[in-house]
Tab-separated table of C-alpha atoms in Angstrom:
chain	number	residue	atom	x	y	z
A	1	MET	CA	98.589	70.837	75.065
A	2	GLU	CA	95.779	72.685	72.562
A	3	ILE	CA	97.798	75.827	72.364
A	4	ALA	CA	94.790	77.644	72.056
A	5	ASN	CA	90.914	77.487	73.205
A	6	PRO	CA	90.182	73.969	70.323
A	7	ASN	CA	86.141	75.712	70.231
A	8	LYS	CA	87.498	79.348	69.229
A	9	VAL	CA	89.866	76.577	66.729
A	10	LYS	CA	87.471	74.974	65.212
A	11	LEU	CA	86.108	77.789	64.321
A	12	ILE	CA	88.588	79.807	62.641
A	13	LYS	CA	89.508	76.842	60.447
A	14	LYS	CA	85.502	76.379	58.968
A	15	VAL	CA	86.141	80.738	58.672
A	16	SER	CA	89.502	80.175	56.386
A	17	LYS	CA	87.512	77.146	54.217
A	18	VAL	CA	85.755	79.626	53.545
A	19	PHE	CA	88.598	81.788	52.180
A	20	SER	CA	90.135	79.205	50.266
A	21	ILE	CA	87.318	79.307	47.784
A	22	PHE	CA	87.767	82.959	46.772
A	23	TYR	CA	91.842	83.064	47.337
A	24	HIS	CA	94.892	80.870	46.117
A	25	THR	CA	98.537	81.050	46.712
A	26	LYS	CA	100.834	79.490	44.882
A	27	LYS	CA	103.078	77.263	46.347
A	28	GLN	CA	106.953	77.292	46.595
A	29	THR	CA	108.344	73.569	46.625
A	30	GLU	CA	112.217	74.970	46.038
A	31	LYS	CA	114.452	75.715	49.289
A	32	ILE	CA	115.059	78.486	50.271
A	33	ASP	CA	117.955	80.078	49.327
A	34	ILE	CA	119.396	81.607	52.910
A	35	GLU	CA	122.767	82.915	51.338
A	36	ASN	CA	121.004	85.055	49.102
A	37	THR	CA	117.912	86.325	51.317
A	38	LYS	CA	118.458	89.991	52.278
A	39	GLU	CA	114.585	91.155	53.872
A	40	ILE	CA	112.985	88.794	56.340
A	41	VAL	CA	109.738	90.300	58.378
A	42	VAL	CA	108.412	88.197	60.933
A	43	PHE	CA	105.181	89.144	62.191
A	44	ASP	CA	103.851	88.130	66.026
A	45	PRO	CA	101.857	91.338	67.830
A	46	SER	CA	101.560	88.543	70.666
A	47	LEU	CA	102.342	88.786	74.232
A	48	ILE	CA	104.683	90.408	76.359
A	49	GLY	CA	105.807	86.983	77.834
A	50	ASP	CA	105.397	85.508	74.236
A	51	MET	CA	108.637	88.197	73.570
A	52	VAL	CA	110.670	86.517	75.325
A	53	MET	CA	109.835	83.097	74.088
A	54	ILE	CA	110.526	84.272	71.003
A	55	ILE	CA	113.825	85.180	71.546
A	56	PRO	CA	115.614	81.263	70.568
A	57	PHE	CA	113.415	81.700	67.325
A	58	PHE	CA	115.456	84.826	66.387
A	59	GLN	CA	117.892	83.203	67.496
A	60	VAL	CA	118.636	80.486	64.710
A	61	LEU	CA	116.884	82.533	62.557
A	62	ARG	CA	119.636	85.283	62.801
A	63	ASP	CA	122.953	82.687	63.066
A	64	ASN	CA	121.567	81.443	59.768
A	65	PHE	CA	120.005	84.129	57.361
A	66	LYS	CA	124.064	86.044	58.431
A	67	ASN	CA	123.128	88.737	55.326
A	68	ALA	CA	120.023	89.472	56.125
A	69	LYS	CA	118.130	92.728	58.087
A	70	ILE	CA	115.888	91.011	59.730
A	71	THR	CA	111.786	93.164	60.589
A	72	PHE	CA	110.237	92.195	63.178
A	73	ILE	CA	106.390	93.432	63.809
A	74	CYS	CA	105.573	93.372	67.273
A	75	ALA	CA	103.038	95.399	69.600
A	76	LYS	CA	106.055	98.009	71.614
A	77	PRO	CA	106.337	95.389	74.293
A	78	GLY	CA	108.142	93.621	72.087
A	79	GLU	CA	110.925	95.822	71.210
A	80	ILE	CA	111.790	97.330	74.235
A	81	ILE	CA	112.058	94.094	75.814
A	82	LEU	CA	114.147	92.710	72.553
A	83	LYS	CA	115.655	95.848	71.945
A	84	ASP	CA	119.450	95.132	73.121
A	85	THR	CA	119.692	91.251	72.319
A	86	ASN	CA	121.068	92.009	69.278
A	87	LEU	CA	118.652	90.041	66.992
A	88	ILE	CA	116.451	92.738	65.014
A	89	ASP	CA	117.347	95.468	62.767
A	90	ARG	CA	114.415	96.730	62.356
A	91	PHE	CA	110.960	97.338	64.493
A	92	ILE	CA	107.279	97.866	63.237
A	93	ILE	CA	105.415	98.340	65.893
A	94	CYS	CA	101.126	97.800	65.954
A	95	ASN	CA	98.696	97.373	68.397
A	96	GLY	CA	98.957	94.275	69.495
A	97	ALA	CA	97.008	91.183	69.817
A	98	LYS	CA	93.976	93.413	70.942
A	99	THR	CA	93.599	94.181	67.816
A	100	PHE	CA	92.824	90.338	66.659
A	101	LEU	CA	90.538	89.614	68.882
A	102	SER	CA	87.115	90.173	66.758
A	103	ILE	CA	86.020	91.613	64.106
A	104	LYS	CA	84.789	94.386	65.524
A	105	SER	CA	87.891	95.089	67.086
A	106	ILE	CA	90.245	95.010	63.762
A	107	LEU	CA	87.347	97.053	62.082
A	108	LYS	CA	88.030	99.552	64.834
A	109	ASP	CA	91.986	99.743	64.527
A	110	PHE	CA	91.058	98.813	60.321
A	111	LYS	CA	92.733	102.754	60.091
A	112	HIS	CA	95.548	101.524	62.306
A	113	LEU	CA	96.427	98.918	60.493
A	114	ARG	CA	96.432	99.984	57.504
A	115	LYS	CA	99.458	102.744	58.692
A	116	VAL	CA	100.966	99.864	59.753
A	117	LEU	CA	100.985	97.657	55.724
A	118	LYS	CA	102.141	100.951	54.865
A	119	GLU	CA	105.379	100.955	56.562
A	120	VAL	CA	105.336	97.401	56.680
A	121	ASN	CA	105.633	97.572	52.573
A	122	GLN	CA	107.392	100.312	52.354
A	123	ARG	CA	110.223	97.159	51.086
A	124	GLU	CA	109.416	94.292	49.374
A	125	TYR	CA	110.890	91.150	51.755
A	126	ASP	CA	112.629	87.279	50.338
A	127	ILE	CA	110.295	86.064	53.120
A	128	ALA	CA	107.625	86.854	54.739
A	129	ILE	CA	106.992	84.390	58.440
A	130	GLU	CA	104.159	83.714	60.984
A	131	PRO	CA	105.646	82.162	63.881
A	132	ARG	CA	102.423	81.055	65.094
A	133	GLY	CA	100.379	79.523	62.925
A	134	ASP	CA	97.246	81.968	63.515
A	135	PHE	CA	95.171	82.204	60.455
A	136	ARG	CA	94.279	85.694	62.001
A	137	TYR	CA	98.273	86.735	61.670
A	138	ILE	CA	97.996	84.771	58.624
A	139	TYR	CA	95.715	86.846	56.739
A	140	PHE	CA	97.698	90.343	58.042
A	141	MET	CA	101.068	88.775	55.986
A	142	HIS	CA	98.451	88.100	53.052
A	143	PHE	CA	99.036	92.286	52.232
A	144	ILE	CA	102.502	92.186	53.237
A	145	LYS	CA	105.047	92.298	49.879
A	146	ALA	CA	106.678	88.788	50.339
A	147	LYS	CA	107.640	86.583	47.694
A	148	ARG	CA	107.843	83.770	49.895
A	149	LYS	CA	104.739	83.771	53.445
A	150	VAL	CA	105.873	80.491	55.929
A	151	SER	CA	103.385	79.525	58.629
A	152	PHE	CA	101.804	76.294	60.103
A	153	ASN	CA	98.236	75.491	59.004
A	154	TYR	CA	97.545	75.806	62.883
A	155	SER	CA	94.264	77.676	62.766
A	156	GLY	CA	94.669	77.416	58.547
A	157	GLY	CA	94.844	80.237	55.972
A	158	GLU	CA	96.456	77.578	54.006
A	159	CYS	CA	95.307	79.570	51.091
A	160	PHE	CA	97.465	82.859	51.740
A	161	LEU	CA	100.415	81.060	52.187
A	162	THR	CA	103.137	79.799	49.665
A	163	ASP	CA	105.201	77.459	51.913
A	164	VAL	CA	103.163	76.022	54.395
A	165	ILE	CA	104.206	73.730	57.229
A	166	ASP	CA	102.535	71.507	59.196
A	167	MET	CA	102.185	71.295	62.976
A	168	PRO	CA	104.974	68.842	64.522
A	169	SER	CA	103.196	65.896	65.537
A	170	ASN	CA	104.127	66.230	69.119
A	171	TYR	CA	102.754	70.108	69.605
A	172	LYS	CA	100.079	68.987	72.212
A	173	THR	CA	102.825	68.365	74.825
A	174	SER	CA	106.030	70.211	73.157
A	175	HIS	CA	106.835	73.387	74.100
A	176	ILE	CA	105.417	77.155	71.687
A	177	THR	CA	108.627	77.980	72.359
A	178	ASP	CA	109.977	74.351	70.169
A	179	ASP	CA	106.882	74.219	68.038
A	180	LYS	CA	108.596	77.522	66.024
A	181	LEU	CA	112.096	76.161	66.123
A	182	TYR	CA	110.829	73.059	64.634
A	183	LEU	CA	109.285	75.439	61.397
A	184	LEU	CA	112.338	77.002	60.963
A	185	GLU	CA	113.801	73.419	60.787
A	186	LYS	CA	111.103	72.588	57.891
A	187	MET	CA	112.526	75.646	56.599
A	188	GLY	CA	115.880	74.345	56.151
A	189	LEU	CA	117.340	75.700	58.431
A	190	LYS	CA	120.352	74.116	61.245
A	191	LYS	CA	120.492	75.249	64.979
A	192	GLY	CA	124.144	73.562	64.809
A	193	ASN	CA	126.023	73.584	68.744
A	194	MET	CA	124.998	76.933	69.204
A	195	GLU	CA	122.726	77.944	72.713
A	196	ILE	CA	119.375	78.022	72.350
A	197	ASN	CA	117.474	79.837	75.226
A	198	PRO	CA	115.781	83.007	75.368
A	199	ILE	CA	118.508	85.037	76.866
A	200	LEU	CA	118.167	88.639	77.847
A	201	PRO	CA	120.785	90.889	78.721
A	202	ILE	CA	121.442	92.508	81.899
A	203	THR	CA	123.100	95.486	80.825
A	204	GLU	CA	125.577	97.539	82.767
A	205	GLU	CA	123.284	99.983	83.560
A	206	MET	CA	121.040	96.983	84.808
A	207	LYS	CA	123.564	96.313	87.257
A	208	HIS	CA	124.613	99.992	88.855
A	209	GLU	CA	121.124	100.645	89.285
A	210	LYS	CA	120.786	96.937	91.619
A	211	GLN	CA	124.393	97.916	93.545
A	212	LYS	CA	123.006	101.461	93.724
A	213	PHE	CA	119.681	99.992	95.052
A	214	ILE	CA	121.068	97.395	97.376
A	215	LYS	CA	123.973	100.562	99.233
A	216	GLN	CA	121.143	102.981	98.875
A	217	ASN	CA	118.476	100.332	101.177
A	218	GLU	CA	121.479	99.111	103.083
A	219	LEU	CA	120.654	95.396	101.890
A	220	GLU	CA	124.417	94.130	101.582
A	221	GLY	CA	124.133	90.525	102.641
A	222	TYR	CA	120.392	90.085	101.829
A	223	LYS	CA	118.892	88.190	99.842
A	224	LEU	CA	116.093	89.215	97.678
A	225	ILE	CA	113.328	87.468	96.603
A	226	GLY	CA	110.987	88.737	94.300
A	227	ILE	CA	107.371	88.596	94.229
A	228	HIS	CA	104.425	89.657	91.246
A	229	PRO	CA	101.359	88.385	93.085
A	230	GLY	CA	98.668	89.347	90.228
A	231	ALA	CA	98.973	87.790	86.218
A	232	ARG	CA	96.779	89.130	83.468
A	233	GLU	CA	93.760	86.593	83.795
A	234	LYS	CA	92.149	86.423	87.541
A	235	ILE	CA	91.684	82.656	87.734
A	236	ARG	CA	95.849	82.433	87.358
A	237	ARG	CA	96.035	84.326	89.954
A	238	PHE	CA	97.163	82.453	93.450
A	239	GLU	CA	95.913	84.565	96.087
A	240	LYS	CA	98.386	83.813	98.658
A	241	PHE	CA	100.950	85.043	98.860
A	242	ASP	CA	100.955	86.515	101.755
A	243	GLU	CA	101.278	83.826	103.358
A	244	VAL	CA	104.392	82.877	101.274
A	245	LEU	CA	106.242	85.188	102.474
A	246	GLU	CA	105.095	84.903	106.006
A	247	ASN	CA	106.776	81.751	105.578
A	248	ILE	CA	109.974	82.325	103.812
A	249	ASN	CA	111.058	85.738	106.576
A	250	SER	CA	110.074	82.890	109.098
A	251	LYS	CA	113.097	80.977	107.421
A	252	LEU	CA	115.544	83.246	106.116
A	253	GLU	CA	117.861	85.753	108.510
A	254	LYS	CA	119.220	88.544	106.230
A	255	VAL	CA	115.913	88.546	103.262
A	256	ALA	CA	114.241	91.289	101.977
A	257	PHE	CA	111.117	91.320	99.816
A	258	LEU	CA	110.827	93.018	96.324
A	259	VAL	CA	106.483	92.797	95.441
A	260	TYR	CA	106.385	93.869	91.781
A	261	GLU	CA	103.096	95.681	90.441
A	262	GLY	CA	101.435	95.273	86.971
A	263	VAL	CA	98.713	96.917	85.429
A	264	ASN	CA	95.490	96.859	87.332
A	265	GLU	CA	97.312	94.386	90.172
A	266	GLU	CA	96.926	96.936	93.468
A	267	LYS	CA	94.701	94.625	95.205
A	268	GLU	CA	97.021	91.964	94.949
A	269	VAL	CA	99.938	93.829	95.484
A	270	GLN	CA	98.584	95.411	98.814
A	271	LYS	CA	97.374	91.688	100.059
A	272	VAL	CA	100.854	91.333	99.999
A	273	LEU	CA	102.081	94.057	101.437
A	274	GLU	CA	99.527	93.808	104.540
A	275	GLY	CA	101.489	90.060	105.718
A	276	ALA	CA	104.437	91.914	104.580
A	277	LYS	CA	103.916	94.410	107.612
A	278	LYS	CA	102.472	91.938	109.612
A	279	CYS	CA	105.474	90.193	109.891
A	280	ASN	CA	107.863	93.166	110.329
A	281	ALA	CA	110.117	91.727	106.787
A	282	LYS	CA	111.660	94.501	105.124
A	283	VAL	CA	109.883	94.470	101.719
A	284	PHE	CA	109.826	97.353	98.727
A	285	HIS	CA	107.172	98.395	95.784
A	286	MET	CA	108.069	97.531	92.542
A	287	LYS	CA	105.950	100.188	90.315
A	288	ALA	CA	107.055	101.581	87.311
A	289	ASP	CA	106.520	101.121	83.778
A	290	LEU	CA	107.500	98.248	81.557
A	291	ALA	CA	110.860	99.202	80.613
A	292	GLY	CA	111.473	100.192	84.829
A	293	TYR	CA	109.790	96.573	85.153
A	294	LEU	CA	112.603	94.985	83.139
A	295	LYS	CA	115.306	97.089	85.040
A	296	ASN	CA	113.926	96.358	88.690
A	297	ILE	CA	113.154	92.415	88.145
A	298	THR	CA	116.896	92.013	87.812
A	299	TYR	CA	117.278	93.592	91.047
A	300	ALA	CA	116.189	89.920	93.382
A	301	ASP	CA	118.053	86.977	93.793
A	302	ALA	CA	115.489	84.869	92.857
A	303	MET	CA	111.731	84.808	91.992
A	304	ILE	CA	108.276	83.924	92.541
A	305	CYS	CA	105.210	84.401	89.888
A	306	ASN	CA	101.775	83.807	88.850
A	307	ASP	CA	102.080	82.095	85.485
A	308	SER	CA	102.188	85.068	84.031
A	309	SER	CA	105.133	87.343	81.542
A	310	ALA	CA	106.895	87.729	85.161
A	311	GLY	CA	107.833	84.303	85.198
A	312	HIS	CA	109.412	84.060	81.578
A	313	ILE	CA	111.450	87.320	81.793
A	314	ALA	CA	113.013	86.218	84.962
A	315	ASN	CA	114.025	83.458	83.485
A	316	GLY	CA	115.732	85.068	80.533
A	317	TYR	CA	117.624	86.643	83.760
A	318	LYS	CA	119.045	83.799	83.969
A	319	ILE	CA	116.832	84.560	87.856
A	320	PRO	CA	115.907	81.117	90.331
A	321	THR	CA	112.065	81.620	89.982
A	322	THR	CA	109.472	79.280	91.088
A	323	VAL	CA	105.818	79.938	88.656
A	324	ILE	CA	102.338	78.908	90.439
A	325	TYR	CA	100.367	77.265	88.037
A	326	GLY	CA	96.882	76.864	89.032
A	327	PRO	CA	94.303	76.185	86.164
A	328	VAL	CA	96.804	75.281	83.393
A	329	ASN	CA	99.410	72.902	82.924
A	330	PRO	CA	102.787	73.941	83.180
A	331	GLY	CA	103.629	71.880	79.568
A	332	GLY	CA	103.733	73.970	76.483
A	333	ILE	CA	103.830	77.748	78.247
A	334	ARG	CA	106.505	77.182	80.840
A	335	PRO	CA	109.442	79.696	80.928
A	336	TYR	CA	111.386	78.295	78.447
A	337	ASN	CA	114.622	76.574	79.554
A	338	ASN	CA	117.651	74.189	78.760
A	339	THR	CA	119.513	74.882	82.111
A	340	THR	CA	119.961	78.445	82.079
A	341	ALA	CA	119.144	79.060	85.368
A	342	ILE	CA	116.614	76.981	88.022
A	343	LEU	CA	112.582	76.709	87.182
A	344	ASN	CA	109.964	75.256	89.270
A	345	CYS	CA	106.972	74.865	87.983
A	346	VAL	CA	104.381	74.217	90.787
A	347	SER	CA	101.225	72.165	89.468
A	348	ILE	CA	98.287	70.571	90.958
A	349	PRO	CA	97.423	67.593	88.579
A	350	MET	CA	93.331	67.934	87.641
A	351	LYS	CA	91.283	66.518	84.873
A	352	CYS	CA	89.413	69.926	85.469
A	353	LYS	CA	92.454	71.528	83.845
A	354	PRO	CA	93.326	73.379	81.954
A	355	CYS	CA	90.434	75.749	82.414
A	356	TYR	CA	89.785	77.777	78.785
A	357	GLY	CA	88.047	81.281	78.549
A	358	SER	CA	86.575	81.305	82.338
A	359	GLU	CA	87.347	84.181	84.094
A	360	VAL	CA	86.533	82.128	87.586
A	361	CYS	CA	86.994	78.785	88.317
A	362	PRO	CA	83.651	75.856	86.982
A	363	ASN	CA	83.568	74.657	90.330
A	364	GLU	CA	83.652	77.406	92.278
A	365	ASP	CA	86.279	76.240	94.645
A	366	TYR	CA	89.902	76.454	93.103
A	367	LYS	CA	91.152	73.451	94.150
A	368	CYS	CA	93.731	73.931	91.146
A	369	PHE	CA	95.401	76.420	93.896
A	370	ASN	CA	94.196	75.447	97.320
A	371	LYS	CA	95.639	71.781	97.137
A	372	ILE	CA	99.150	73.288	96.579
A	373	LYS	CA	101.045	74.077	100.420
A	374	ILE	CA	102.480	76.863	101.156
A	375	GLU	CA	105.253	75.394	103.008
A	376	ASP	CA	106.384	73.666	99.765
A	377	ILE	CA	106.133	76.742	97.670
A	378	ALA	CA	108.682	78.689	100.609
A	379	ASN	CA	110.664	75.667	101.246
A	380	LEU	CA	111.298	75.795	97.141
A	381	VAL	CA	112.309	79.308	96.732
A	382	ILE	CA	114.602	78.819	99.427
A	383	GLN	CA	116.498	75.947	97.315
A	384	SER	CA	116.604	78.074	94.892
A	385	ILE	CA	118.365	80.491	96.718
A	386	ASN	CA	121.044	78.294	98.073
A	387	GLY	CA	121.746	76.663	93.992
A	388	GLU	CA	119.309	73.679	94.633
A	389	LYS	CA	117.632	72.203	91.973
């Protein structure tokens, strides 16, 4: 699969060629001195799901650079998600990916970006890494004080880098997490025998809060199934979670549902709650900020959701997870899973997939969702909660 909209990538590459007329960063051929590297900075202001998928990248980085301090420039969710992993020494917060969507948004946040760079450049780095190969992020990294600057050549920006890494030959079919690990491999880093998985730690406080929730709501012996019906883009939202809930409720005796609500997802959540009321299911409306969401999601014994951050977070907590994909192929963006938890990716192969840049179905029939059978989803969730793959 393509990492991003191919048409946008072509346009950005043209912009990159213009910049290459004026910028000529000297390339490095010497191997990176892993043992004597003291300061590393990584820049990736991506979304919540990406912050879970980048964990293996930091696992390998930390394991190799044992003598280095690692600074991560990211959006606020990155710090909330990764702070307890012990993989990162310092967080520097920026406004996130929306800042880099267009020239207009960059100019709007220009004062903020200057402030971030001022904080970043309070120290000088041995290595700066942009792990996505995004020209916009590479250009920002150009202003960071670092001896070596490393990234892919996916959308251009070679003129700003000291170390240019070619994309892996299979990047159109590989997982984007494996692509990031490939970048580290080309830098001379080794994975060794370590288990590479985006594992999120469940703290003692989280365990205590789950037991408290179960006791307060008299849920001892119940299977707790989480449902997150929302997604960032409307076109990625499966609209029959209420029917899935009803089907599961008819097949299990002691079951309760935890319905999670994110930003601007009131409509989708309300539909599921009404479905629960219709079939007299035991249901709980879970609404909180991101820190609270991370805690609340650990209450679930299984999770069902759209192609959204919910699947990545649940998988990170080793919760059996069923993700429903409509216009996007699971391929390289599914939750990254190396047997740590049960993962079901429900997707119907179609010639029109994937859709790029559409807010609604171009064919107006949503066959990619409508061909998925409710009973099949329900059975997968029940199997996963019973430990069956």
